[in-house]
Structures are given as C-alpha cells and as structure tokens.
Short mmCIF file of C-alpha atoms in Angstrom, two decimals:
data_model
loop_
_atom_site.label_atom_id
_atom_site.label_comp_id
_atom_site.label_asym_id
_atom_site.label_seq_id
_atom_site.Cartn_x
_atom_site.Cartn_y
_atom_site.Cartn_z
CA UNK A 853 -53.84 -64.13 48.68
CA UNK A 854 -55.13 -66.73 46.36
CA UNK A 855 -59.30 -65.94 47.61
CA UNK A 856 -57.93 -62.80 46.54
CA UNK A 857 -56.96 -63.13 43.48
CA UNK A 858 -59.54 -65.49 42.62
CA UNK A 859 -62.53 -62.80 43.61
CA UNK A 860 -60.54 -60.25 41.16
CA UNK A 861 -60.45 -62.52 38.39
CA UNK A 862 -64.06 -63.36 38.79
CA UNK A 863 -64.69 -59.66 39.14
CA UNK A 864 -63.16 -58.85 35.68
CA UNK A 865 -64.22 -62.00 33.62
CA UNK A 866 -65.99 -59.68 31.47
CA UNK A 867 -62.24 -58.01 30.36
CA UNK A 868 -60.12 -60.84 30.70
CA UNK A 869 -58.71 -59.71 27.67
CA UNK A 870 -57.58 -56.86 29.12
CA UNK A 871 -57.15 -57.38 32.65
CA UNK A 872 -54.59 -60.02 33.88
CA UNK A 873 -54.10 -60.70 37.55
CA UNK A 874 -50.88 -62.01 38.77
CA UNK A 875 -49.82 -63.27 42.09
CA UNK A 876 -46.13 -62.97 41.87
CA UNK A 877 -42.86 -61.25 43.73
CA UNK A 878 -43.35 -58.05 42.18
CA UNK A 879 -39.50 -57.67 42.52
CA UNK A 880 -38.80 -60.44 40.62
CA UNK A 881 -41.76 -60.98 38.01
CA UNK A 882 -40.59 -60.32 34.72
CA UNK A 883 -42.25 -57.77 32.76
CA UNK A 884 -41.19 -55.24 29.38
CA UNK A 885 -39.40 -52.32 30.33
CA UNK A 886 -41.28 -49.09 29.73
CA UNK A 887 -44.68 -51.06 29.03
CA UNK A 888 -46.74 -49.02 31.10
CA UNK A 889 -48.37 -45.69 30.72
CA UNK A 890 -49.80 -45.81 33.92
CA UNK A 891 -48.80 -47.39 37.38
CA UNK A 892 -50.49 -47.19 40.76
CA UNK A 893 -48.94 -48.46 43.32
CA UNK A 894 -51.67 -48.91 46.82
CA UNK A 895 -50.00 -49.26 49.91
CA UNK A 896 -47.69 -51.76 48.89
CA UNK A 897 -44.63 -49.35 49.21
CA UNK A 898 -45.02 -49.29 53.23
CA UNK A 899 -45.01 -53.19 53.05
CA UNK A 900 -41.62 -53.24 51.00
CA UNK A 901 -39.61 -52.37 53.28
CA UNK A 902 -36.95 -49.18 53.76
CA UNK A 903 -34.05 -51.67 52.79
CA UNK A 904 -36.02 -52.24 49.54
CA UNK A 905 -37.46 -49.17 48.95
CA UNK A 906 -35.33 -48.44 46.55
CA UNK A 907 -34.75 -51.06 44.38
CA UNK A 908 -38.89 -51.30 44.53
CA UNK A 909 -39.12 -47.83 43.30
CA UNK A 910 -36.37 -48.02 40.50
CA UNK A 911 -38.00 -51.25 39.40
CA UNK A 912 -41.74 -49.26 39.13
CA UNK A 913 -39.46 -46.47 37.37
CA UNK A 914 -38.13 -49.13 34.59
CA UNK A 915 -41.71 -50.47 33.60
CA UNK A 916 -43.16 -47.40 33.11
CA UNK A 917 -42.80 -45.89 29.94
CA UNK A 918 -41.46 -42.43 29.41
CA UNK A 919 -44.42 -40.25 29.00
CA UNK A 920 -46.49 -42.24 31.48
CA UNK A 921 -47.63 -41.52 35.48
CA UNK A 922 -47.11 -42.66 38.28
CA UNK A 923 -49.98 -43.28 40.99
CA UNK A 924 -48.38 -43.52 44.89
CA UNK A 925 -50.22 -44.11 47.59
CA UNK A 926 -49.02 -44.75 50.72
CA UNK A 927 -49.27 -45.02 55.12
CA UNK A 928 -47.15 -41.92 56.18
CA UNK A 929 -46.25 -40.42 59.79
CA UNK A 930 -46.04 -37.20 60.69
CA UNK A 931 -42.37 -36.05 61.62
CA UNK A 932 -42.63 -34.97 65.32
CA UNK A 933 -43.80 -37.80 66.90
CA UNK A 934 -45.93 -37.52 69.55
CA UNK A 935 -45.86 -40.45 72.60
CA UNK A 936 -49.10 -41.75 71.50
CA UNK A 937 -47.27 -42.18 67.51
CA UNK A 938 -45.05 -44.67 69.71
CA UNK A 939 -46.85 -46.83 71.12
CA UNK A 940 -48.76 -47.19 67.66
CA UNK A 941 -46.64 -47.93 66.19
CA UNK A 942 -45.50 -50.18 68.72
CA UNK A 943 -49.01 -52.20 68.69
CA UNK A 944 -49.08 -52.37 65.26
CA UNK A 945 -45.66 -53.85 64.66
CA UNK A 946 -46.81 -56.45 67.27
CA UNK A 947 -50.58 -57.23 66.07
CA UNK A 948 -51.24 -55.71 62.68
CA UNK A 949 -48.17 -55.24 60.39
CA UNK A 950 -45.23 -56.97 61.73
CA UNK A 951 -42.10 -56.09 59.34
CA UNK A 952 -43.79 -52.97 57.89
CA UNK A 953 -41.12 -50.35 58.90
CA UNK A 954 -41.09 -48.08 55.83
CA UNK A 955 -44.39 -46.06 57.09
CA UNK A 956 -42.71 -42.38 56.74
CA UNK A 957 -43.01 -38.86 57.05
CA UNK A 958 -44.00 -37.14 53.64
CA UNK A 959 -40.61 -35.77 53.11
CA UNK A 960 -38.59 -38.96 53.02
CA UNK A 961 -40.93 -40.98 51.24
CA UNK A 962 -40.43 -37.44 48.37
CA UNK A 963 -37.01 -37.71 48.32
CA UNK A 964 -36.81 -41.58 48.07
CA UNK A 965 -39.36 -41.30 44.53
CA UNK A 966 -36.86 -38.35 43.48
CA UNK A 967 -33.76 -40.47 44.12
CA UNK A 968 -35.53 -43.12 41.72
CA UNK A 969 -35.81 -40.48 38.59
CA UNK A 970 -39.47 -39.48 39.54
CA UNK A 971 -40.51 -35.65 39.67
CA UNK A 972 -43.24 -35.51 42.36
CA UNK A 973 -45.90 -33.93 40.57
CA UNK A 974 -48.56 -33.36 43.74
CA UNK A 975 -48.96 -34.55 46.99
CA UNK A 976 -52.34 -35.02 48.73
CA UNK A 977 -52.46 -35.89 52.59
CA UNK A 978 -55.58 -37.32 53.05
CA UNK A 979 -55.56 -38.72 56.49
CA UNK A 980 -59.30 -37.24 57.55
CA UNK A 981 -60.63 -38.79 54.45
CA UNK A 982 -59.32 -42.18 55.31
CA UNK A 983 -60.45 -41.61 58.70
CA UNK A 984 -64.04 -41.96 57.32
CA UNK A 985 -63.25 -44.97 55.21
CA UNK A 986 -61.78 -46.54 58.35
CA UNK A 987 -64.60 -45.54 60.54
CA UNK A 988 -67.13 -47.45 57.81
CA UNK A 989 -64.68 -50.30 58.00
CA UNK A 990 -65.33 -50.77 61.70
CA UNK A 991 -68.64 -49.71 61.43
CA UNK A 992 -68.85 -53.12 58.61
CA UNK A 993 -66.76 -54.88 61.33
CA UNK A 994 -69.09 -54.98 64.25
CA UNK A 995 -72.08 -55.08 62.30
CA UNK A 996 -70.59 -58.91 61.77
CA UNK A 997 -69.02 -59.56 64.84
CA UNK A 998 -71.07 -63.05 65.35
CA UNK A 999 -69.81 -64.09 62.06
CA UNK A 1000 -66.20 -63.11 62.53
CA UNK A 1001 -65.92 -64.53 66.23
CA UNK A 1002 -66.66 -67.84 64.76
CA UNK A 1003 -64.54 -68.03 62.21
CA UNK A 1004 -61.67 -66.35 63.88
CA UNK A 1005 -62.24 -66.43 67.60
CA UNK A 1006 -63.47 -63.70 69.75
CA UNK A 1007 -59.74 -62.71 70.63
CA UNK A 1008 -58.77 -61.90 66.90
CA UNK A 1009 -61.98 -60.33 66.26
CA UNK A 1010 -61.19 -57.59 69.24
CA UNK A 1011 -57.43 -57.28 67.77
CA UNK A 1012 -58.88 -55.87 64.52
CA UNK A 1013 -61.32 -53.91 66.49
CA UNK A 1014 -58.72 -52.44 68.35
CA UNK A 1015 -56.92 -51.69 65.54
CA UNK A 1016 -59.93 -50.02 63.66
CA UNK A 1017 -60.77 -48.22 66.36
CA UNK A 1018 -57.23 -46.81 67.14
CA UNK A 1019 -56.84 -46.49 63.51
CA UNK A 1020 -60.32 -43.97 63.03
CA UNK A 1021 -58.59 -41.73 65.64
CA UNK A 1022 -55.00 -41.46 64.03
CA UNK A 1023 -55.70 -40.86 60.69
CA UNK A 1024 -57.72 -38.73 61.85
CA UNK A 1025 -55.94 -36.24 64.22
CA UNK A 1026 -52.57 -36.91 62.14
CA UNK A 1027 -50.03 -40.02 64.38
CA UNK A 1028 -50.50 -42.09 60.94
CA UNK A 1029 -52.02 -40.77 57.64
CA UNK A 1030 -51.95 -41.45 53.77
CA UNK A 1031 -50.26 -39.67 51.22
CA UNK A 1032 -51.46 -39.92 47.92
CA UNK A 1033 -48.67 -38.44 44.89
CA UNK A 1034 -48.45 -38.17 41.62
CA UNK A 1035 -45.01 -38.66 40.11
CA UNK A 1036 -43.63 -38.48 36.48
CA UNK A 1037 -40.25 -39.70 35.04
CA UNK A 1038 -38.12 -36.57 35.87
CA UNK A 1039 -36.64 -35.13 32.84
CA UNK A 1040 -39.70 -36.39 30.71
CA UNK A 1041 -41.14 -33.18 29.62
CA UNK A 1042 -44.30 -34.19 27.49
CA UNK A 1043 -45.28 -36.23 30.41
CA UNK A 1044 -44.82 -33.46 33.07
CA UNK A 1045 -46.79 -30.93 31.19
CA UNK A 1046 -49.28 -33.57 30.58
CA UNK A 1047 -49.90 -34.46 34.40
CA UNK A 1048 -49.33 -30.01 35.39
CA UNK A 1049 -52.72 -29.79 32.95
CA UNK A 1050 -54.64 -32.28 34.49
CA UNK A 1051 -54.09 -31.66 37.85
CA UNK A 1052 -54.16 -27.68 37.72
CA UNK A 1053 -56.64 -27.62 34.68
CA UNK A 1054 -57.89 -23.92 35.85
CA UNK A 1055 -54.37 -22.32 36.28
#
C-alpha cells in the first residue's frame, strides 16, 4: 500500500494543495462531519465486510455534506446462483480475496445504502464493460509474463492468470459483475433534484 500511495502522491504533486492522500483505517480516521460534497467509494465496500457494512456506510453518510453525492461502486452477484457462481467464489476466497464476503446481489447491497439514509439515485450494472477492462488487464498480464515470473514465481503469475481469465468470462456472462450507483442523503431535496437533472438531463 505504501508504493501505492507513494505513485499517487507523485502523480498529483502538481495539486498537492488540493489533493491529500492518506493511508489510514478509513473507519477510524478522523475527518469533519459533512465536509464532503462528493464521495466515491471504488470497490472498497466488497472488502469491508457484511459485518461492517453498515457502520462503513453510515460513516460515508456522516462526512458527506447534505446536498452532496454519493459515488458507489462495487463487485455484485447475481441472485440465482448458478454452480459455476460456487466454485468462484470458492477459488477466489482461496487465491484472490480471502475475507471478502460482502460481494452481493444488487438488491441487498440497495437496501443496505437505504438503511444508511441514502436514496439510490441510479443503478448501472456494468459487468460486460468490465469484462473488457479485465480482458485488457490480462491481455497487459501476459504481455509481461517474463517479468512477472521473476519477480513473483511462475506459480503466482498463473494464479492471477487464472483469475483474469475466469474473471473476463464472469463479468461477462453475469456469475460476478459491478454495480455502479449513485446515492444522495435521503430526505435532502436540493441534492436529489440536483443528481435527477444530471443524470436524466433530457427528461
């Protein structure tokens, strides 16, 4: 994490008046209530945990500020499972993301923003779309395989191939997917009209 945020600092040096990168338990960092007009949140949510989940999203509800939105994205399932969903998610609790349980269907993950004071604005699958970015991923992958053998060993390298392999085909036929939602403080008027015009602009 600390190459990470070390390239992202070095990426914004230019704004480092504006941009501040912090490596910190986000459920413990203390920051100003309501101090944000805008929050994304990218694929962190899945990585929480469902015994978390809600004390994650109520924290992300207390920063941001009344009249601000909310940016979700996040892995999702589908709700009838297929065998193939199984052992998925089977190999990926094994290899990829051990302890990442909170990978849902699109109606839970709804009603858990809702139960935090959010009003789900819209809801985009886009599983085909990140089908493509995974498919350029393991395209990138194998295009460096010498490089990533010898730094990680020719058995880790063909874990993450598996992975991006496997992965290409999910997202793409629908046993894992991402949902991307925009949410608003529910009751907050200004701010839902706000987010209605500029996602519906022509209506």
């Amino acid at each position: 994490f600390r190459s990470t945020v070390k390239f992202g600092r070095e990426l914004n040096k230019d704004v480092s008046d504006k941009v501040n990168i912090l490596l910190h338990d986000f459920m413990t960092v203390d920051l100003k209530p309501k101090s944000f007009k805008k929050i994304t949140s990218l694929e962190m949510a899945e990585h929480v945990g469902i015994k978390r989940y809600t004390s994650f999203l109520r924290k992300v509800h207390s920063l941001l500020a009344d009249d601000g939105t909310l940016y979700f994205q996040v892995a999702g399932l589908r709700r009838e499972w297929q065998y193939e969903d199984l052992c998925w998610g089977m190999f990926m609790g094994e290899h990829v993301f051990p302890g990442a349980d909170a990978s849902c269907n699109m109606g839970w993950v709804t009603q858990q923003l809702e139960r935090a004071g959010f009003e789900v604005q819209r809801v985009s699958n886009l599983g085909s779309h990140y089908s493509r970015t995974l498919a350029q991923w393991l395209e990138e992958w194998q295009a460096h395989k010498s490089e990533m053998v010898e730094k990680y060993g020719l058995r880790s390298f063909r874990r993450w191939e598996v992975f991006l392999r496997w992965s290409v085909r999910v997202a793409r036929q629908g046993s894992s997917t991402v949902f991307m939602i925009t949410a608003t403080k529910h009751g907050q008027e200004p701010a839902r009209l706000d987010a209605q015009r500029r996602l519906a602009p022509q209506l």
